[in-house]
PDB file of C-alpha atoms in Angstrom:
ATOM      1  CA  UNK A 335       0.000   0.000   0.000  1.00 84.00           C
ATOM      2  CA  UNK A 336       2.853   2.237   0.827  1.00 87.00           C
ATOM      3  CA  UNK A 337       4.474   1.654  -2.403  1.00 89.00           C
ATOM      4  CA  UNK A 338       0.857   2.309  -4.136  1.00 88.00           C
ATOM      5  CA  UNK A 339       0.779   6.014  -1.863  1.00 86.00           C
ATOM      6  CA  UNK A 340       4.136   6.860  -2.714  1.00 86.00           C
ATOM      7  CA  UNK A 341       3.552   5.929  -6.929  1.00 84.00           C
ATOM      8  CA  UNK A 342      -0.160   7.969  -6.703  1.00 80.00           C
ATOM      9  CA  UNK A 343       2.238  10.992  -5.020  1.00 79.00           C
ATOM     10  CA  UNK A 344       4.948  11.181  -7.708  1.00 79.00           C
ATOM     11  CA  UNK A 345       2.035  11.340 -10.480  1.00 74.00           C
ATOM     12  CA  UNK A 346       0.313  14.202  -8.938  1.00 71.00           C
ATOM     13  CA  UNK A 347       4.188  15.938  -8.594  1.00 73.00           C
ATOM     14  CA  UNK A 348       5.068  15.738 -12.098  1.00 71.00           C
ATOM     15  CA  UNK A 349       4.569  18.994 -13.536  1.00 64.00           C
ATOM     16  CA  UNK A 350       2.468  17.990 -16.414  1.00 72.00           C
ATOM     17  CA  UNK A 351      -0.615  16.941 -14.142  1.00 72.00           C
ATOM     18  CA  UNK A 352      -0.405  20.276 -12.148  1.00 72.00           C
ATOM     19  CA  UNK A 353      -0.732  21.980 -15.710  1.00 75.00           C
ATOM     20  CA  UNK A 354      -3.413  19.734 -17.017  1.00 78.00           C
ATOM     21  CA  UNK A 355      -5.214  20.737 -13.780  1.00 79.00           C
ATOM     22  CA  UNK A 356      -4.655  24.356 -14.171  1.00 79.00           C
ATOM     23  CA  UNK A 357      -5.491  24.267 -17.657  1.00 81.00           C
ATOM     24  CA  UNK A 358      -8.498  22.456 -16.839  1.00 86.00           C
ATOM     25  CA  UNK A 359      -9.704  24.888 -13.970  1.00 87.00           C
ATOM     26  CA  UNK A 360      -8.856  28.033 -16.459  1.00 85.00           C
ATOM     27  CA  UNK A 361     -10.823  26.858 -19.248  1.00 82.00           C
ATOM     28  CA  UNK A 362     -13.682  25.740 -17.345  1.00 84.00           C
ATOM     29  CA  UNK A 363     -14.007  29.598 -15.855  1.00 84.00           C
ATOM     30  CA  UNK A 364     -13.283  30.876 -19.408  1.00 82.00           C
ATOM     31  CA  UNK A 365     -15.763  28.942 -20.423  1.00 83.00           C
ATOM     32  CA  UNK A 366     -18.305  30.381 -18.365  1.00 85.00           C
ATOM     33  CA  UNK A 367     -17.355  33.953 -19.820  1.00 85.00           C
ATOM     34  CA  UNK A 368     -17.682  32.918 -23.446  1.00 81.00           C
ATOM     35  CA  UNK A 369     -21.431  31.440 -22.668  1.00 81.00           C
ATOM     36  CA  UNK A 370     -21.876  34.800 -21.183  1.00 84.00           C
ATOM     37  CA  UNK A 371     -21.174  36.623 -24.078  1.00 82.00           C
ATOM     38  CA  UNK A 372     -22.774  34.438 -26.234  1.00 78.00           C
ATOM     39  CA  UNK A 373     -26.147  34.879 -23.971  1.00 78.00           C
ATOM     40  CA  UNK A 374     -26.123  37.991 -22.565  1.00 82.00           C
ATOM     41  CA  UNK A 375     -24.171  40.435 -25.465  1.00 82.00           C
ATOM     42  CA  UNK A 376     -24.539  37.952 -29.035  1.00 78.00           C
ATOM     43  CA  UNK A 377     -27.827  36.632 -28.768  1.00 74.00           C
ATOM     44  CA  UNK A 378     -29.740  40.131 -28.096  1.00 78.00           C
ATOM     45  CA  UNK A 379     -27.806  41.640 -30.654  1.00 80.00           C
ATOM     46  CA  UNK A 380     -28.929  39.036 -33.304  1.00 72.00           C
ATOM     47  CA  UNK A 381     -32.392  38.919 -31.465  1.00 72.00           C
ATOM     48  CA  UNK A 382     -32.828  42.791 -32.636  1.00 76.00           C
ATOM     49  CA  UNK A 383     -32.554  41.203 -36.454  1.00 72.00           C
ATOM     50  CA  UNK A 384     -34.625  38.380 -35.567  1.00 65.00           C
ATOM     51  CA  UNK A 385     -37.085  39.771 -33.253  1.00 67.00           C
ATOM     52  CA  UNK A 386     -36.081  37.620 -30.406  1.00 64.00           C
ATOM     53  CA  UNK A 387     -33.293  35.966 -28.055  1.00 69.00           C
ATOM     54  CA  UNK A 388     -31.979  32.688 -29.812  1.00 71.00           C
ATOM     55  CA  UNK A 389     -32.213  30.864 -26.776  1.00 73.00           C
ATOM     56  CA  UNK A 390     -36.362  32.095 -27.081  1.00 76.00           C
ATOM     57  CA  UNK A 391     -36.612  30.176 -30.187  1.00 78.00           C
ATOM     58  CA  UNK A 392     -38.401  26.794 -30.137  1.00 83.00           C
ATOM     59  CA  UNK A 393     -40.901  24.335 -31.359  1.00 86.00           C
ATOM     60  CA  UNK A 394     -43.729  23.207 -30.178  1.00 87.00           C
ATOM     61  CA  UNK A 395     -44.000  19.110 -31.244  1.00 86.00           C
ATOM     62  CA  UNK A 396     -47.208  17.920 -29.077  1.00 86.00           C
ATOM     63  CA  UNK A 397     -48.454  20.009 -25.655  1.00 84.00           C
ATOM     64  CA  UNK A 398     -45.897  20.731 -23.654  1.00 85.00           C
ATOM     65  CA  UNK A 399     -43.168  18.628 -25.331  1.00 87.00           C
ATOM     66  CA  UNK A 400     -40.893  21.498 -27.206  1.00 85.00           C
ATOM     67  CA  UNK A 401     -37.898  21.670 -29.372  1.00 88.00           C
ATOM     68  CA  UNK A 402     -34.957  24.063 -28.171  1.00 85.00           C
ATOM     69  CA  UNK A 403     -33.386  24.335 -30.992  1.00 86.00           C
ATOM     70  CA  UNK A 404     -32.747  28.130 -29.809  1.00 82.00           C
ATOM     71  CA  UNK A 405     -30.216  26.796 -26.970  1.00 84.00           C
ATOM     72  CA  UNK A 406     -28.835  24.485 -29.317  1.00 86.00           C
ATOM     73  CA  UNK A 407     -27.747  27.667 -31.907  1.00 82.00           C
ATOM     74  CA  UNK A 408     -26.602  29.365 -28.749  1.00 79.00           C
ATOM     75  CA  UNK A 409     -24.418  26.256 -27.749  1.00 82.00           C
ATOM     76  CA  UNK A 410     -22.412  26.111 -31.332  1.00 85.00           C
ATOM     77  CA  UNK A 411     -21.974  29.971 -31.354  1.00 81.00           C
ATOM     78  CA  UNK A 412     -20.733  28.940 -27.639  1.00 78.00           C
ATOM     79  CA  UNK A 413     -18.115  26.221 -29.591  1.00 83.00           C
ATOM     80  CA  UNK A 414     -17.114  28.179 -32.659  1.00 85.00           C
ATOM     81  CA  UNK A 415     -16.307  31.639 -30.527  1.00 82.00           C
ATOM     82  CA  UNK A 416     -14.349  29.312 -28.148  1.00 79.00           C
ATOM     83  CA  UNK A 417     -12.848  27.628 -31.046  1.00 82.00           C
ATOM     84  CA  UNK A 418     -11.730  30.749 -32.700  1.00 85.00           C
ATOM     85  CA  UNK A 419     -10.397  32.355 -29.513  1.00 80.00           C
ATOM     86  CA  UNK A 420      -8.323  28.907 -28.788  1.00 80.00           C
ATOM     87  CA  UNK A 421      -7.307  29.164 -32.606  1.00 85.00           C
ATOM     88  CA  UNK A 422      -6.146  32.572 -31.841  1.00 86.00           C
ATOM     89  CA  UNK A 423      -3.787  31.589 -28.909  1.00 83.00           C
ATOM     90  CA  UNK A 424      -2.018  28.667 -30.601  1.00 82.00           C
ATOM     91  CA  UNK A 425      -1.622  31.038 -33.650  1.00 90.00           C
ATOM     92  CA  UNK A 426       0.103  33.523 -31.364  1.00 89.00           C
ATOM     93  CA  UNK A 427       1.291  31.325 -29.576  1.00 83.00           C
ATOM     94  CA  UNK A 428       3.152  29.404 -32.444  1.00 85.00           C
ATOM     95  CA  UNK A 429       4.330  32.291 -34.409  1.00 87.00           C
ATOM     96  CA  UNK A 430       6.082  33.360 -31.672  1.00 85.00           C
ATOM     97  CA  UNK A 431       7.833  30.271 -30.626  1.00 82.00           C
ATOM     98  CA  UNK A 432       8.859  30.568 -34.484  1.00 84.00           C
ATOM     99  CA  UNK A 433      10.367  33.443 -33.531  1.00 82.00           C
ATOM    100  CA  UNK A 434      12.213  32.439 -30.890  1.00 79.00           C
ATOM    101  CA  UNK A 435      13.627  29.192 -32.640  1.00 77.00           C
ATOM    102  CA  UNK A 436      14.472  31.617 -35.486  1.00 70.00           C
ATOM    103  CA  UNK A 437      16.655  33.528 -33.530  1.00 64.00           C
ATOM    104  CA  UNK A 438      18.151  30.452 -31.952  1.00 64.00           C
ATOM    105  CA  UNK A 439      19.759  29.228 -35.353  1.00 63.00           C
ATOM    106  CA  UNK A 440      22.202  26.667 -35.312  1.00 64.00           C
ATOM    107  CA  UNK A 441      25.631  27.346 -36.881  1.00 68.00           C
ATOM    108  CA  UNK A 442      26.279  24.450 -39.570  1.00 73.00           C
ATOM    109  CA  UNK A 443      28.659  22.091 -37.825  1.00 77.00           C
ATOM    110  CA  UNK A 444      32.327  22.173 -39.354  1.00 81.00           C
ATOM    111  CA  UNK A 445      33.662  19.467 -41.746  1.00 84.00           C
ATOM    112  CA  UNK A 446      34.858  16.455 -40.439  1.00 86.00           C
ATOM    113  CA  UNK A 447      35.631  15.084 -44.045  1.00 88.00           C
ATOM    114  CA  UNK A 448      37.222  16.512 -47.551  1.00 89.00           C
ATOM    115  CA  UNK A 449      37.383  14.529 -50.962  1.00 88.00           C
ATOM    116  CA  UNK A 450      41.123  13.350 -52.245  1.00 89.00           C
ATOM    117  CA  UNK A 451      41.472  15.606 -55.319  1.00 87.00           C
ATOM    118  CA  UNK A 452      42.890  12.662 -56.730  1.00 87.00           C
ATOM    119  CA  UNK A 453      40.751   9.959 -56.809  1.00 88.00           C
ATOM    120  CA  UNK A 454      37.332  11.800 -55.520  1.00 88.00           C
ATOM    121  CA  UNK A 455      37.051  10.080 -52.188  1.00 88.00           C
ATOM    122  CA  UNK A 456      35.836  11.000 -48.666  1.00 89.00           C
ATOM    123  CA  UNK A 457      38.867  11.221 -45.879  1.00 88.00           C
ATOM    124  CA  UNK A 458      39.021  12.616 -42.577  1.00 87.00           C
ATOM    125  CA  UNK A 459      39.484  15.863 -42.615  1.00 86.00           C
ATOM    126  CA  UNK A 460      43.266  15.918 -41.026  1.00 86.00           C
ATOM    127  CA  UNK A 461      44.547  13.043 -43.146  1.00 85.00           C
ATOM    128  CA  UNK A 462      47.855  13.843 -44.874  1.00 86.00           C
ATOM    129  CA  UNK A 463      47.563  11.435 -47.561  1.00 86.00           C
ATOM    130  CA  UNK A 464      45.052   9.504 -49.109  1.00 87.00           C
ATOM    131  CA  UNK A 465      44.492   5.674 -47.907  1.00 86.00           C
ATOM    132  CA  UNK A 466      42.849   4.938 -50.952  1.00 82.00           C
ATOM    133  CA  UNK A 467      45.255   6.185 -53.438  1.00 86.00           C
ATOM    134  CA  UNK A 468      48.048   7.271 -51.336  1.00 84.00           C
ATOM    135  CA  UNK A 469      48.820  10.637 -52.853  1.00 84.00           C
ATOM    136  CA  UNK A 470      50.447  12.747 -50.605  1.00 86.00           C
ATOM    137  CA  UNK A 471      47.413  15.216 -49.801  1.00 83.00           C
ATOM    138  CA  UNK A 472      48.807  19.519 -49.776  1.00 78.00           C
ATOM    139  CA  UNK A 473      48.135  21.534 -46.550  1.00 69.00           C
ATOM    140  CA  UNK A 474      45.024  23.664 -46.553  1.00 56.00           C
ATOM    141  CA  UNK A 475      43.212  26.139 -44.874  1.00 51.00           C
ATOM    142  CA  UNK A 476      40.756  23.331 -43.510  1.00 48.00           C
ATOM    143  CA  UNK A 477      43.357  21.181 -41.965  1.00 46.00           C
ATOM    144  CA  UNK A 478      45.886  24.075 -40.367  1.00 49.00           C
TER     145      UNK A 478
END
């Protein structure tokens, strides 16, 4: 059981569950504001073209059995504004760790091999001569 205790506690350490919980707990209460706007700014506005508050809109299938379908157009604006604003962030969000790595640029590593002029093969970069043809290789600027 210990071992179990002391497993469930190094889970709930590790820094990714602390930001899946954080995440989870911010975008729950951001969720709240984006129904918000959706039903108290969105929905009157378009209700002034309609005539009336989306989440007014229903249908009336047999006495007192209705269709919301009203709620249901106010729950996708609810998705696609949250969509968009998510969309938003990772755009931002991306193009600036592009940025970053941008700026971060490795330099190309320096040659560790040259070709023997003579017979076109790859040698180590400090060889003198050639252990494929044996020339005697001259002294460049690569190899001082």
């Amino acid at each position: 059981m210990k071992k179990f205790i002391k497993e469930f506690r190094e889970f709930i350490n590790r820094g990714n569950v602390m930001d899946m919980a954080v995440g989870i707990i911010i975008g729950g209460a951001f969720t709240s504001i984006v129904s918000s706007l959706v039903d108290d700014i969105i929905n009157p506005i378009l209700g002034l073209f309609g005539g009336m508050n989306f989440d007014q809109l229903k249908w009336n299938i047999l006495g007192e059995v209705t269709l919301n379908y009203g709620k249901f157009i106010s729950a996708v604006l609810n998705f696609l504004i949250m969509a968009l604003v998510i969309f938003t962030i990772m755009r931002v969000m991306n193009s600036a760790a592009e940025k970053l790595n941008h700026n971060k640029e490795e330099k190309p590593a320096a040659p560790t091999t040259k070709k023997c002029p003579y017979c076109k093969t790859e040698i180590a970069i400090d060889a003198t001569r050639c252990p494929h043809c044996t020339s005697v290789l001259e002294e460049t600027k690569e190899t001082k």
